Coordinates of N, CA, C and O in Angstrom, one line a residue:
M1 N -59.6 3.0 76.2 CA -58.9 4.0 75.3 C -59.2 3.7 73.9 O -59.3 2.4 73.5
D2 N -59.5 4.7 73.1 CA -59.8 4.5 71.7 C -58.6 4.1 70.7 O -57.5 4.3 71.2
K3 N -58.9 3.6 69.6 CA -58.0 3.2 68.7 C -56.9 4.2 68.3 O -55.6 3.9 68.2
D4 N -57.2 5.5 68.2 CA -56.2 6.6 67.8 C -55.3 6.6 69.0 O -54.0 6.9 68.7
N5 N -55.7 6.6 70.2 CA -54.7 6.8 71.3 C -53.8 5.5 71.5 O -52.6 5.8 71.8
K6 N -54.4 4.3 71.3 CA -53.5 3.1 71.2 C -52.5 3.3 70.1 O -51.4 2.8 70.4
D7 N -52.9 3.7 68.8 CA -51.9 3.9 67.8 C -50.8 4.8 68.2 O -49.6 4.6 67.9
F8 N -51.2 5.9 68.8 CA -50.4 7.2 69.3 C -49.3 6.4 70.2 O -48.0 6.6 70.0
Y9 N -49.7 5.7 71.3 CA -48.9 5.1 72.3 C -47.9 4.1 71.8 O -46.7 4.0 72.1
K10 N -48.4 3.3 70.8 CA -47.7 2.2 70.0 C -46.6 2.9 69.2 O -45.5 2.5 69.3
N11 N -46.8 3.9 68.6 CA -46.0 4.7 67.7 C -44.8 5.3 68.6 O -43.7 5.2 68.4
L12 N -45.1 5.8 69.7 CA -44.3 6.6 70.6 C -43.3 5.3 71.3 O -42.1 5.6 71.4
K13 N -43.9 4.3 71.7 CA -43.1 3.2 72.3 C -42.1 2.7 71.2 O -41.0 2.5 71.6
N14 N -42.6 2.6 69.9 CA -41.7 2.2 68.9 C -40.5 3.1 68.6 O -39.3 2.8 68.5
L15 N -40.8 4.6 68.7 CA -39.7 5.5 68.6 C -38.7 5.4 69.8 O -37.5 5.4 69.6
L16 N -39.2 5.3 71.0 CA -38.3 5.2 72.1 C -37.6 3.9 72.1 O -36.4 4.0 72.4
D17 N -38.1 2.8 71.9 CA -37.3 1.6 71.7 C -36.1 1.6 70.6 O -35.1 1.2 70.8
Y18 N -36.5 2.5 69.4 CA -35.6 2.6 68.3 C -34.5 3.4 68.9 O -33.3 3.0 68.7
K19 N -34.8 4.5 69.6 CA -33.6 5.4 70.0 C -32.8 4.7 71.1 O -31.5 4.7 71.0
K20 N -33.5 3.9 72.0 CA -32.6 3.0 72.9 C -31.6 2.1 72.2 O -30.5 1.7 72.6
D21 N -32.3 1.5 71.2 CA -31.4 0.3 70.6 C -30.4 0.8 69.5 O -29.7 0.1 68.9
S22 N -30.5 2.1 69.0 CA -29.8 2.6 67.9 C -28.3 2.7 68.3 O -28.0 3.1 69.5
N23 N -27.4 2.6 67.4 CA -25.9 2.9 67.6 C -25.7 4.3 67.3 O -24.5 4.8 67.4
F24 N -26.7 5.1 66.7 CA -26.4 6.6 66.4 C -26.8 7.3 67.6 O -27.5 7.0 68.4
N25 N -26.1 8.8 67.6 CA -26.6 9.7 68.5 C -27.7 10.3 67.9 O -27.7 11.1 66.9
L26 N -29.0 10.1 68.5 CA -30.1 10.7 67.8 C -30.8 11.7 68.7 O -30.8 11.5 70.0
V27 N -31.1 12.7 68.1 CA -32.0 13.8 68.7 C -33.4 13.7 68.3 O -33.6 13.8 67.0
A28 N -34.4 13.6 69.2 CA -35.7 13.5 68.8 C -36.3 14.9 68.4 O -35.8 15.8 69.0
A29 N -37.2 14.8 67.5 CA -37.8 16.1 67.1 C -39.2 15.9 66.8 O -39.6 14.8 66.3
K30 N -39.9 17.0 67.0 CA -41.3 16.9 66.5 C -41.6 17.7 65.3 O -41.0 18.7 64.9
V31 N -42.5 17.1 64.4 CA -42.7 18.0 63.1 C -43.7 19.0 63.4 O -44.8 18.6 63.9
L32 N -43.2 20.2 63.0 CA -44.1 21.3 63.2 C -45.2 21.6 62.1 O -46.2 21.9 62.2
N33 N -44.7 21.3 60.9 CA -45.5 21.5 59.6 C -44.9 20.8 58.5 O -43.6 20.7 58.5
M34 N -45.7 20.6 57.6 CA -45.2 19.9 56.2 C -45.0 21.1 55.3 O -45.9 22.1 55.3
G35 N -44.1 21.1 54.5 CA -43.7 22.3 53.5 C -44.8 22.5 52.5 O -45.5 21.5 52.1
S36 N -45.0 23.6 52.3 CA -46.1 24.0 51.4 C -45.6 24.6 50.0 O -46.2 25.0 49.1
S37 N -44.2 24.5 49.7 CA -43.6 25.1 48.5 C -43.8 24.0 47.5 O -43.6 22.8 47.7
S38 N -43.9 24.4 46.3 CA -44.2 23.5 45.1 C -42.8 22.9 44.6 O -42.8 22.1 43.9
N39 N -41.8 23.8 45.0 CA -40.5 23.3 44.5 C -39.6 22.6 45.5 O -38.5 22.4 45.2
L40 N -40.1 22.3 46.7 CA -39.3 21.7 47.8 C -40.4 20.6 48.6 O -41.3 21.4 49.1
S41 N -40.2 19.5 48.8 CA -40.7 18.7 49.6 C -40.2 18.8 50.9 O -39.0 18.2 51.0
S42 N -40.7 19.2 51.9 CA -40.1 19.5 53.2 C -40.9 19.4 54.5 O -42.2 19.3 54.2
I43 N -40.2 19.2 55.6 CA -40.9 19.4 56.9 C -40.2 20.4 57.7 O -38.9 20.6 57.4
T44 N -40.7 21.0 58.6 CA -40.1 21.9 59.7 C -40.2 21.0 61.0 O -41.2 20.7 61.4
I45 N -39.1 21.0 61.6 CA -38.9 20.2 62.9 C -38.6 21.2 64.0 O -38.0 22.3 63.8
N46 N -38.8 20.8 65.3 CA -38.6 21.8 66.4 C -37.3 21.6 67.2 O -37.2 21.9 68.3
V47 N -36.2 21.4 66.3 CA -34.9 21.5 67.0 C -34.0 22.1 66.0 O -34.2 22.1 64.8
G48 N -33.0 22.7 66.5 CA -32.1 23.7 65.6 C -30.7 23.7 66.4 O -30.2 22.7 67.0
L49 N -30.2 25.0 66.3 CA -28.9 25.1 66.7 C -28.7 24.9 68.3 O -27.7 24.6 68.7
N50 N -29.9 25.2 69.0 CA -29.8 25.0 70.4 C -29.5 23.6 70.7 O -29.0 23.3 71.9
E51 N -29.8 22.7 69.9 CA -29.6 21.2 70.1 C -28.4 20.7 69.4 O -28.3 19.5 69.1
N52 N -27.7 21.7 68.9 CA -26.4 21.3 68.1 C -26.6 20.7 66.7 O -26.0 19.8 66.1
I53 N -27.9 21.0 66.0 CA -28.2 20.5 64.9 C -27.6 21.4 63.7 O -27.4 22.7 63.9
E54 N -27.0 20.8 62.7 CA -26.2 21.4 61.6 C -27.0 21.0 60.3 O -27.7 20.2 60.2
I55 N -26.5 21.8 59.2 CA -27.1 21.6 57.9 C -26.4 20.2 57.5 O -25.3 19.8 57.8
N56 N -27.1 19.4 56.7 CA -26.7 18.2 56.1 C -26.7 17.1 57.2 O -25.8 16.3 57.1
Q57 N -27.5 17.0 58.1 CA -27.5 15.9 59.0 C -28.7 15.1 58.6 O -29.8 15.5 58.3
P58 N -28.6 13.8 58.6 CA -29.6 12.7 58.3 C -30.7 12.8 59.2 O -30.6 13.2 60.4
V59 N -32.1 12.7 58.6 CA -33.3 12.8 59.4 C -33.8 11.3 59.2 O -34.1 11.1 58.1
I60 N -34.3 10.7 60.3 CA -34.7 9.3 60.1 C -35.9 9.0 61.0 O -36.3 9.9 61.8
I61 N -36.7 7.9 60.7 CA -37.7 7.3 61.4 C -37.3 5.8 61.5 O -36.4 5.5 60.9
P62 N -37.9 5.1 62.6 CA -37.5 3.7 62.6 C -37.6 2.9 61.2 O -36.7 1.9 61.0
E63 N -38.5 3.3 60.4 CA -38.6 2.6 59.1 C -37.5 3.0 58.1 O -37.3 2.3 57.1
G64 N -36.7 4.0 58.4 CA -35.6 4.4 57.5 C -35.6 6.0 57.5 O -36.1 6.7 58.0
V65 N -34.6 6.3 56.4 CA -34.2 7.7 56.1 C -35.4 8.3 55.5 O -36.1 7.7 54.8
I66 N -35.6 9.6 56.1 CA -36.7 10.4 55.4 C -36.3 11.6 54.8 O -37.0 12.4 54.2
G67 N -35.0 12.1 55.2 CA -34.4 13.2 54.4 C -33.3 13.7 55.2 O -32.4 13.0 55.9
K68 N -32.9 15.1 55.0 CA -31.7 15.7 55.7 C -32.0 17.1 55.9 O -32.8 17.6 55.2
T69 N -31.2 17.6 56.9 CA -31.5 19.1 57.3 C -30.8 19.9 56.2 O -29.8 19.8 55.8
I70 N -31.5 21.0 55.8 CA -31.0 22.0 54.8 C -31.0 23.4 55.2 O -30.3 24.1 54.5
L71 N -31.6 23.7 56.4 CA -31.7 24.9 56.9 C -31.9 24.9 58.3 O -32.7 24.2 58.8
V72 N -31.0 25.5 59.2 CA -31.0 25.4 60.6 C -31.0 26.7 61.3 O -30.3 27.5 61.1
G73 N -32.1 26.9 61.9 CA -32.2 28.2 62.7 C -32.1 27.9 64.2 O -31.6 26.7 64.6
K74 N -32.3 28.8 65.2 CA -32.1 28.6 66.6 C -32.9 27.4 67.2 O -32.3 26.6 68.1
S75 N -34.0 27.5 67.0 CA -34.8 26.3 67.6 C -35.7 25.5 66.5 O -36.5 24.6 67.0
T76 N -35.6 25.7 65.3 CA -36.3 24.9 64.3 C -35.3 24.5 63.1 O -34.2 25.2 62.9
S77 N -35.6 23.5 62.3 CA -34.8 23.1 61.1 C -35.9 22.8 60.0 O -36.8 22.2 60.3
L78 N -35.2 23.0 58.8 CA -36.0 22.6 57.7 C -35.4 21.4 57.1 O -34.2 21.4 57.1
V79 N -36.2 20.4 56.8 CA -35.7 19.1 56.2 C -36.2 18.8 54.8 O -37.4 18.9 54.6
Q80 N -35.3 18.5 54.0 CA -35.5 18.2 52.7 C -35.9 16.6 52.7 O -35.1 15.9 53.3
L81 N -37.3 16.3 52.2 CA -37.6 15.0 52.4 C -37.2 14.2 51.2 O -36.8 14.6 50.1
I82 N -36.9 12.8 51.4 CA -36.6 11.8 50.4 C -37.4 11.8 49.2 O -37.3 11.5 48.1
T83 N -38.7 12.4 49.4 CA -39.8 12.6 48.3 C -39.5 13.9 47.5 O -40.6 14.2 46.7
D84 N -38.6 14.6 47.7 CA -38.3 15.6 46.8 C -37.6 15.2 45.6 O -36.7 14.6 45.6
V85 N -38.0 15.9 44.5 CA -37.4 15.5 43.1 C -35.9 15.9 43.0 O -35.4 15.3 42.2
N86 N -35.4 16.8 43.9 CA -34.0 17.1 43.8 C -33.1 16.3 44.8 O -31.9 16.5 45.0
Y87 N -33.8 15.3 45.7 CA -33.1 14.6 46.6 C -32.2 13.5 46.1 O -32.7 12.8 45.0
R88 N -31.0 13.4 46.5 CA -30.1 12.2 46.0 C -29.5 11.6 47.2 O -29.1 12.2 48.2
A89 N -29.2 10.3 47.1 CA -28.3 9.6 48.2 C -27.6 8.4 47.5 O -28.1 7.8 46.8
S90 N -26.2 8.3 47.9 CA -25.5 7.1 47.6 C -26.0 5.9 48.5 O -26.0 6.1 49.5
V91 N -26.3 4.8 47.7 CA -26.9 3.8 48.3 C -26.3 2.4 47.9 O -25.7 2.4 47.0
R92 N -26.4 1.4 48.9 CA -25.7 0.0 48.7 C -27.0 -0.9 48.8 O -27.7 -0.8 49.7
I93 N -27.3 -1.8 47.9 CA -28.0 -2.8 47.8 C -27.5 -4.0 48.5 O -26.5 -4.7 47.9
F94 N -28.1 -4.8 49.4 CA -27.7 -5.9 50.2 C -28.6 -7.2 49.8 O -29.7 -7.0 49.9
P95 N -28.1 -8.2 49.6 CA -26.7 -8.7 50.0 C -25.6 -8.5 48.9 O -24.5 -8.7 49.1
S96 N -26.1 -8.1 47.6 CA -25.1 -8.0 46.5 C -24.0 -7.1 46.7 O -22.9 -7.1 46.1
G97 N -24.2 -5.9 47.5 CA -23.2 -5.0 47.7 C -23.2 -3.9 46.4 O -22.3 -3.0 46.5
S98 N -24.1 -4.0 45.7 CA -24.2 -3.0 44.5 C -24.4 -1.7 44.8 O -25.3 -1.5 45.8
I99 N -23.7 -0.6 44.2 CA -23.9 0.8 44.7 C -24.5 1.7 43.5 O -24.3 1.4 42.5
G100 N -25.5 2.5 43.9 CA -25.9 3.4 42.9 C -26.4 4.7 43.5 O -26.4 4.9 44.8
I101 N -27.0 5.5 42.8 CA -27.6 6.7 43.2 C -29.1 6.8 43.4 O -29.8 6.5 42.4
L102 N -29.7 7.1 44.4 CA -31.1 6.9 44.7 C -31.8 8.3 44.4 O -31.2 9.3 44.9
R103 N -32.7 8.3 43.7 CA -33.6 9.6 43.5 C -35.1 9.2 43.6 O -35.5 8.1 43.3
Y104 N -35.9 10.4 43.9 CA -37.3 10.1 43.9 C -38.1 10.0 42.7 O -37.6 10.6 41.6
L105 N -39.0 9.1 42.7 CA -39.7 8.8 41.4 C -41.2 9.3 41.5 O -41.6 10.3 40.9
R106 N -42.0 8.7 42.4 CA -43.4 9.1 42.7 C -44.0 8.4 43.8 O -43.3 7.4 44.4
D107 N -44.9 8.9 44.6 CA -45.6 8.4 45.7 C -44.5 8.0 46.7 O -43.9 8.8 47.2
D108 N -44.4 6.5 47.1 CA -43.5 6.1 48.0 C -42.2 5.4 47.3 O -41.7 4.5 47.8
I109 N -42.1 5.6 45.9 CA -41.2 4.8 45.1 C -40.1 5.7 44.7 O -40.2 6.9 44.3
C110 N -38.8 5.4 44.8 CA -37.5 5.9 44.3 C -36.9 4.9 43.4 O -37.4 3.7 43.4
E111 N -36.0 5.4 42.6 CA -35.2 4.6 41.8 C -33.7 4.7 42.0 O -33.2 5.7 42.4
V112 N -33.0 3.6 41.8 CA -31.6 3.4 42.0 C -30.9 3.4 40.5 O -31.4 2.3 39.9
R113 N -30.2 4.3 40.1 CA -29.6 4.1 38.8 C -28.0 3.8 39.0 O -27.6 3.8 40.2
E114 N -27.4 3.5 37.9 CA -25.9 3.3 37.9 C -25.5 2.0 38.5 O -24.5 1.8 39.0
I115 N -26.4 1.1 38.4 CA -26.3 -0.3 39.0 C -25.8 -1.1 37.8 O -26.5 -1.1 36.7
Q116 N -24.7 -1.8 37.9 CA -24.1 -2.8 36.7 C -25.3 -3.8 36.4 O -25.8 -4.4 37.3
K117 N -25.4 -4.1 35.1 CA -26.3 -4.9 34.7 C -26.2 -6.4 35.2 O -27.1 -7.2 35.4
N118 N -24.9 -6.9 35.4 CA -24.8 -8.1 35.9 C -24.8 -8.1 37.4 O -24.6 -9.3 38.0
A119 N -25.3 -7.3 38.2 CA -25.4 -7.3 39.6 C -26.6 -8.2 39.9 O -27.5 -8.1 39.3
E120 N -26.3 -9.1 41.0 CA -27.4 -10.0 41.4 C -28.3 -9.5 42.4 O -28.0 -9.5 43.6
I121 N -29.3 -8.8 42.0 CA -30.3 -8.1 42.8 C -31.7 -9.0 42.8 O -32.1 -9.3 41.7
K122 N -32.3 -9.0 43.9 CA -33.6 -9.7 43.9 C -34.6 -8.8 44.7 O -34.4 -7.8 45.5
L123 N -35.8 -9.2 44.4 CA -37.0 -8.5 44.9 C -36.8 -8.6 46.4 O -36.6 -9.7 47.0
G124 N -37.1 -7.5 47.3 CA -37.1 -7.6 48.6 C -35.8 -7.3 49.2 O -35.6 -7.1 50.4
D125 N -34.5 -7.1 48.4 CA -33.3 -6.8 49.0 C -33.3 -5.5 49.7 O -34.1 -4.7 49.3
A126 N -32.5 -5.4 50.6 CA -32.4 -4.3 51.4 C -31.6 -3.1 50.7 O -30.6 -3.5 50.0
V127 N -32.1 -1.9 50.8 CA -31.3 -0.7 50.3 C -30.9 0.2 51.4 O -31.8 0.6 52.2
L128 N -29.6 0.4 51.8 CA -29.1 1.1 52.8 C -28.2 2.1 52.3 O -27.8 2.0 51.2
T129 N -28.0 3.3 53.1 CA -26.9 4.1 52.8 C -25.6 3.6 52.5 O -25.3 2.6 53.3
S130 N -24.8 4.1 51.6 CA -23.7 3.5 51.3 C -22.3 3.8 52.2 O -21.4 3.0 52.2
G131 N -22.5 5.1 52.7 CA -21.5 5.6 53.6 C -20.5 6.3 52.7 O -19.4 6.8 53.2
F132 N -20.8 6.5 51.4 CA -19.8 7.2 50.6 C -20.2 8.6 50.3 O -19.8 9.4 49.6
S133 N -20.9 9.3 51.5 CA -21.2 10.7 51.4 C -20.7 11.3 52.8 O -20.5 10.6 53.8
D134 N -20.7 12.6 52.8 CA -20.4 13.4 54.0 C -21.6 13.5 54.8 O -21.4 14.0 56.1
I135 N -22.9 12.9 54.3 CA -24.0 13.4 54.8 C -24.5 12.1 55.7 O -24.7 12.0 56.9
Y136 N -24.6 10.9 55.0 CA -25.0 9.8 55.5 C -24.0 8.7 55.9 O -23.3 8.3 55.2
P137 N -24.1 8.3 57.3 CA -23.2 7.2 57.6 C -23.7 5.9 56.9 O -24.8 5.9 56.4
S138 N -22.9 4.9 56.8 CA -23.3 3.7 56.1 C -24.3 3.0 56.9 O -24.5 3.1 58.1
N139 N -25.2 2.1 56.3 CA -26.1 1.2 56.6 C -27.3 1.9 57.5 O -28.0 1.1 58.2
L140 N -27.7 3.2 57.0 CA -29.1 3.7 57.4 C -30.1 3.0 56.4 O -29.8 3.1 55.2
K141 N -31.1 2.4 57.0 CA -32.1 2.0 56.1 C -32.7 3.0 55.2 O -33.0 4.1 55.7
I142 N -33.1 2.7 53.9 CA -33.7 3.4 53.0 C -35.0 2.9 52.6 O -36.1 3.3 52.6
G143 N -34.9 1.5 52.2 CA -36.1 0.8 51.8 C -36.0 -0.6 51.2 O -34.8 -1.1 51.6
N144 N -36.8 -1.0 50.5 CA -36.4 -2.4 49.8 C -36.8 -2.5 48.4 O -37.7 -1.7 47.8
V145 N -36.2 -3.3 47.6 CA -36.5 -3.5 46.1 C -37.7 -4.0 45.9 O -38.0 -5.0 46.3
I146 N -38.3 -3.2 45.0 CA -39.6 -3.8 44.5 C -39.7 -4.1 43.0 O -40.8 -4.8 42.6
E147 N -38.6 -3.6 42.3 CA -38.7 -4.0 40.8 C -37.4 -3.7 40.3 O -36.6 -2.9 40.8
I148 N -37.0 -4.5 39.2 CA -35.7 -4.4 38.5 C -35.9 -4.4 37.1 O -36.6 -5.2 36.6
Q149 N -35.2 -3.5 36.5 CA -35.4 -3.2 35.0 C -34.0 -3.2 34.2 O -33.1 -2.4 34.9
D150 N -33.8 -3.8 33.2 CA -32.5 -3.5 32.5 C -32.7 -2.2 31.7 O -33.9 -2.2 31.1
E151 N -31.8 -1.4 31.6 CA -31.8 -0.3 30.9 C -31.4 -0.5 29.4 O -30.4 -1.2 29.2
I152 N -32.3 -0.2 28.6 CA -32.0 -0.6 27.2 C -30.9 0.1 26.6 O -30.7 1.2 26.9
S153 N -30.1 -0.6 25.9 CA -28.9 -0.2 25.2 C -27.8 0.4 26.2 O -27.2 1.6 26.1
S154 N -27.8 -0.3 27.3 CA -26.8 0.2 28.4 C -26.2 -1.0 29.1 O -26.8 -2.1 29.0
F155 N -25.2 -0.7 29.9 CA -24.6 -1.9 30.7 C -25.2 -1.7 32.2 O -24.5 -2.0 33.0
Q156 N -26.3 -1.0 32.3 CA -26.8 -0.9 33.7 C -28.2 -1.2 33.9 O -28.8 -1.5 32.8
K157 N -28.7 -1.3 35.0 CA -30.1 -1.5 35.4 C -30.6 -0.5 36.2 O -29.9 0.3 36.8
I158 N -31.9 -0.4 36.3 CA -32.6 0.5 37.2 C -33.5 -0.3 38.2 O -34.0 -1.4 37.9
V159 N -33.3 0.0 39.4 CA -33.8 -0.7 40.7 C -34.8 0.3 41.2 O -34.5 1.4 41.7
K160 N -36.2 -0.2 41.4 CA -37.2 0.6 42.0 C -37.2 0.3 43.5 O -37.1 -1.1 43.9
V161 N -37.4 1.1 44.3 CA -37.3 0.9 45.7 C -38.4 1.7 46.5 O -38.9 2.7 46.2
R162 N -39.1 0.9 47.4 CA -40.2 1.5 48.1 C -39.6 2.1 49.5 O -39.0 1.3 50.1
V163 N -40.0 3.4 49.7 CA -39.4 3.9 50.9 C -40.6 3.9 51.9 O -41.7 3.5 51.7
S164 N -40.5 4.5 53.2 CA -41.5 4.5 54.2 C -42.7 5.1 53.5 O -42.7 6.2 53.0
T165 N -43.9 4.5 53.9 CA -45.1 5.0 53.1 C -45.9 6.0 54.1 O -46.9 6.5 53.6
N166 N -45.2 6.3 55.4 CA -46.0 7.3 56.1 C -45.2 8.6 56.2 O -45.5 9.5 57.2
I167 N -44.6 9.1 55.2 CA -44.0 10.3 55.0 C -44.8 11.5 55.3 O -44.6 12.5 55.8
G168 N -46.0 11.2 54.5 CA -47.0 12.4 54.6 C -47.7 12.5 55.8 O -48.4 13.4 56.1
S169 N -47.4 11.6 56.8 CA -48.2 11.8 58.2 C -47.2 11.8 59.3 O -47.5 11.3 60.5
L170 N -46.0 12.4 59.2 CA -45.0 12.2 60.1 C -45.3 13.1 61.4 O -45.8 14.2 61.3
L171 N -45.1 12.6 62.6 CA -45.3 13.3 63.7 C -44.0 13.8 64.4 O -43.7 14.5 65.1
N172 N -43.2 12.7 64.6 CA -41.9 12.7 65.1 C -40.8 12.1 64.4 O -41.1 11.1 63.6
V173 N -39.6 12.6 64.4 CA -38.5 12.1 63.7 C -37.2 12.2 64.6 O -37.3 12.7 65.7
F174 N -36.2 11.6 64.1 CA -34.8 11.8 64.8 C -33.8 12.4 63.8 O -33.8 12.1 62.6
V175 N -33.1 13.2 64.3 CA -31.9 13.8 63.6 C -30.6 13.1 64.0 O -30.4 12.9 65.2
V176 N -29.8 12.6 63.1 CA -28.7 11.8 63.4 C -27.5 12.8 63.5 O -27.1 13.5 62.5
R177 N -26.9 12.9 64.7 CA -25.7 13.7 65.0 C -24.5 12.8 65.0 O -24.6 11.7 65.6
E178 N -23.3 13.3 64.6 CA -22.1 12.7 64.7 C -21.5 13.1 66.1 O -20.8 12.0 66.7
D179 N -21.8 14.0 66.7 CA -21.0 14.4 68.1 C -21.7 13.7 69.1 O -22.8 13.1 68.9
N180 N -21.3 13.9 70.1 CA -21.8 13.2 71.5 C -22.5 14.4 72.3 O -22.7 14.1 73.5
N181 N -22.8 15.5 72.0 CA -23.4 16.5 72.7 C -25.0 16.1 72.9 O -25.6 15.8 72.1
E182 N -25.3 16.4 74.1 CA -26.8 16.1 74.6 C -27.5 17.3 74.7 O -27.2 18.2 75.2

């Protein structure tokens, strides 16, 4: 078996293990194409209304959140990626518990603003969804802290976060559903 096939099967096993071990109701989806619009970073996936997918449901991979559904058809859905300039998510940094708003910066780097300057945050700290939104349940992985900056003339700091590095080469994803319909 060549290296590409080994990587494919390893990735597939990783996805199956993640679904089995997850506490969330996950719907597996295949990425049909990457968005080609200059004003929206997106993917199209092969699940939709037929699988009880709705607008504003989280889309994840084992490494973390990659976006949310923004348009749902009968058998496909459009997903706004975390790498879209208009993407926002309420996040919590652990173990400090600090809360802020995550937005895309460049490449696989996002930044969290509105963090209090006295918050004790360290490099490598986990960044998870806060649960303060109608879209994302709490504790979905987003990424890890890679840089901390004090915002000049402010009582806040900016935290830079590395998100999943393979968003540009996604093959399969999961949509998180709240209901228990299969």
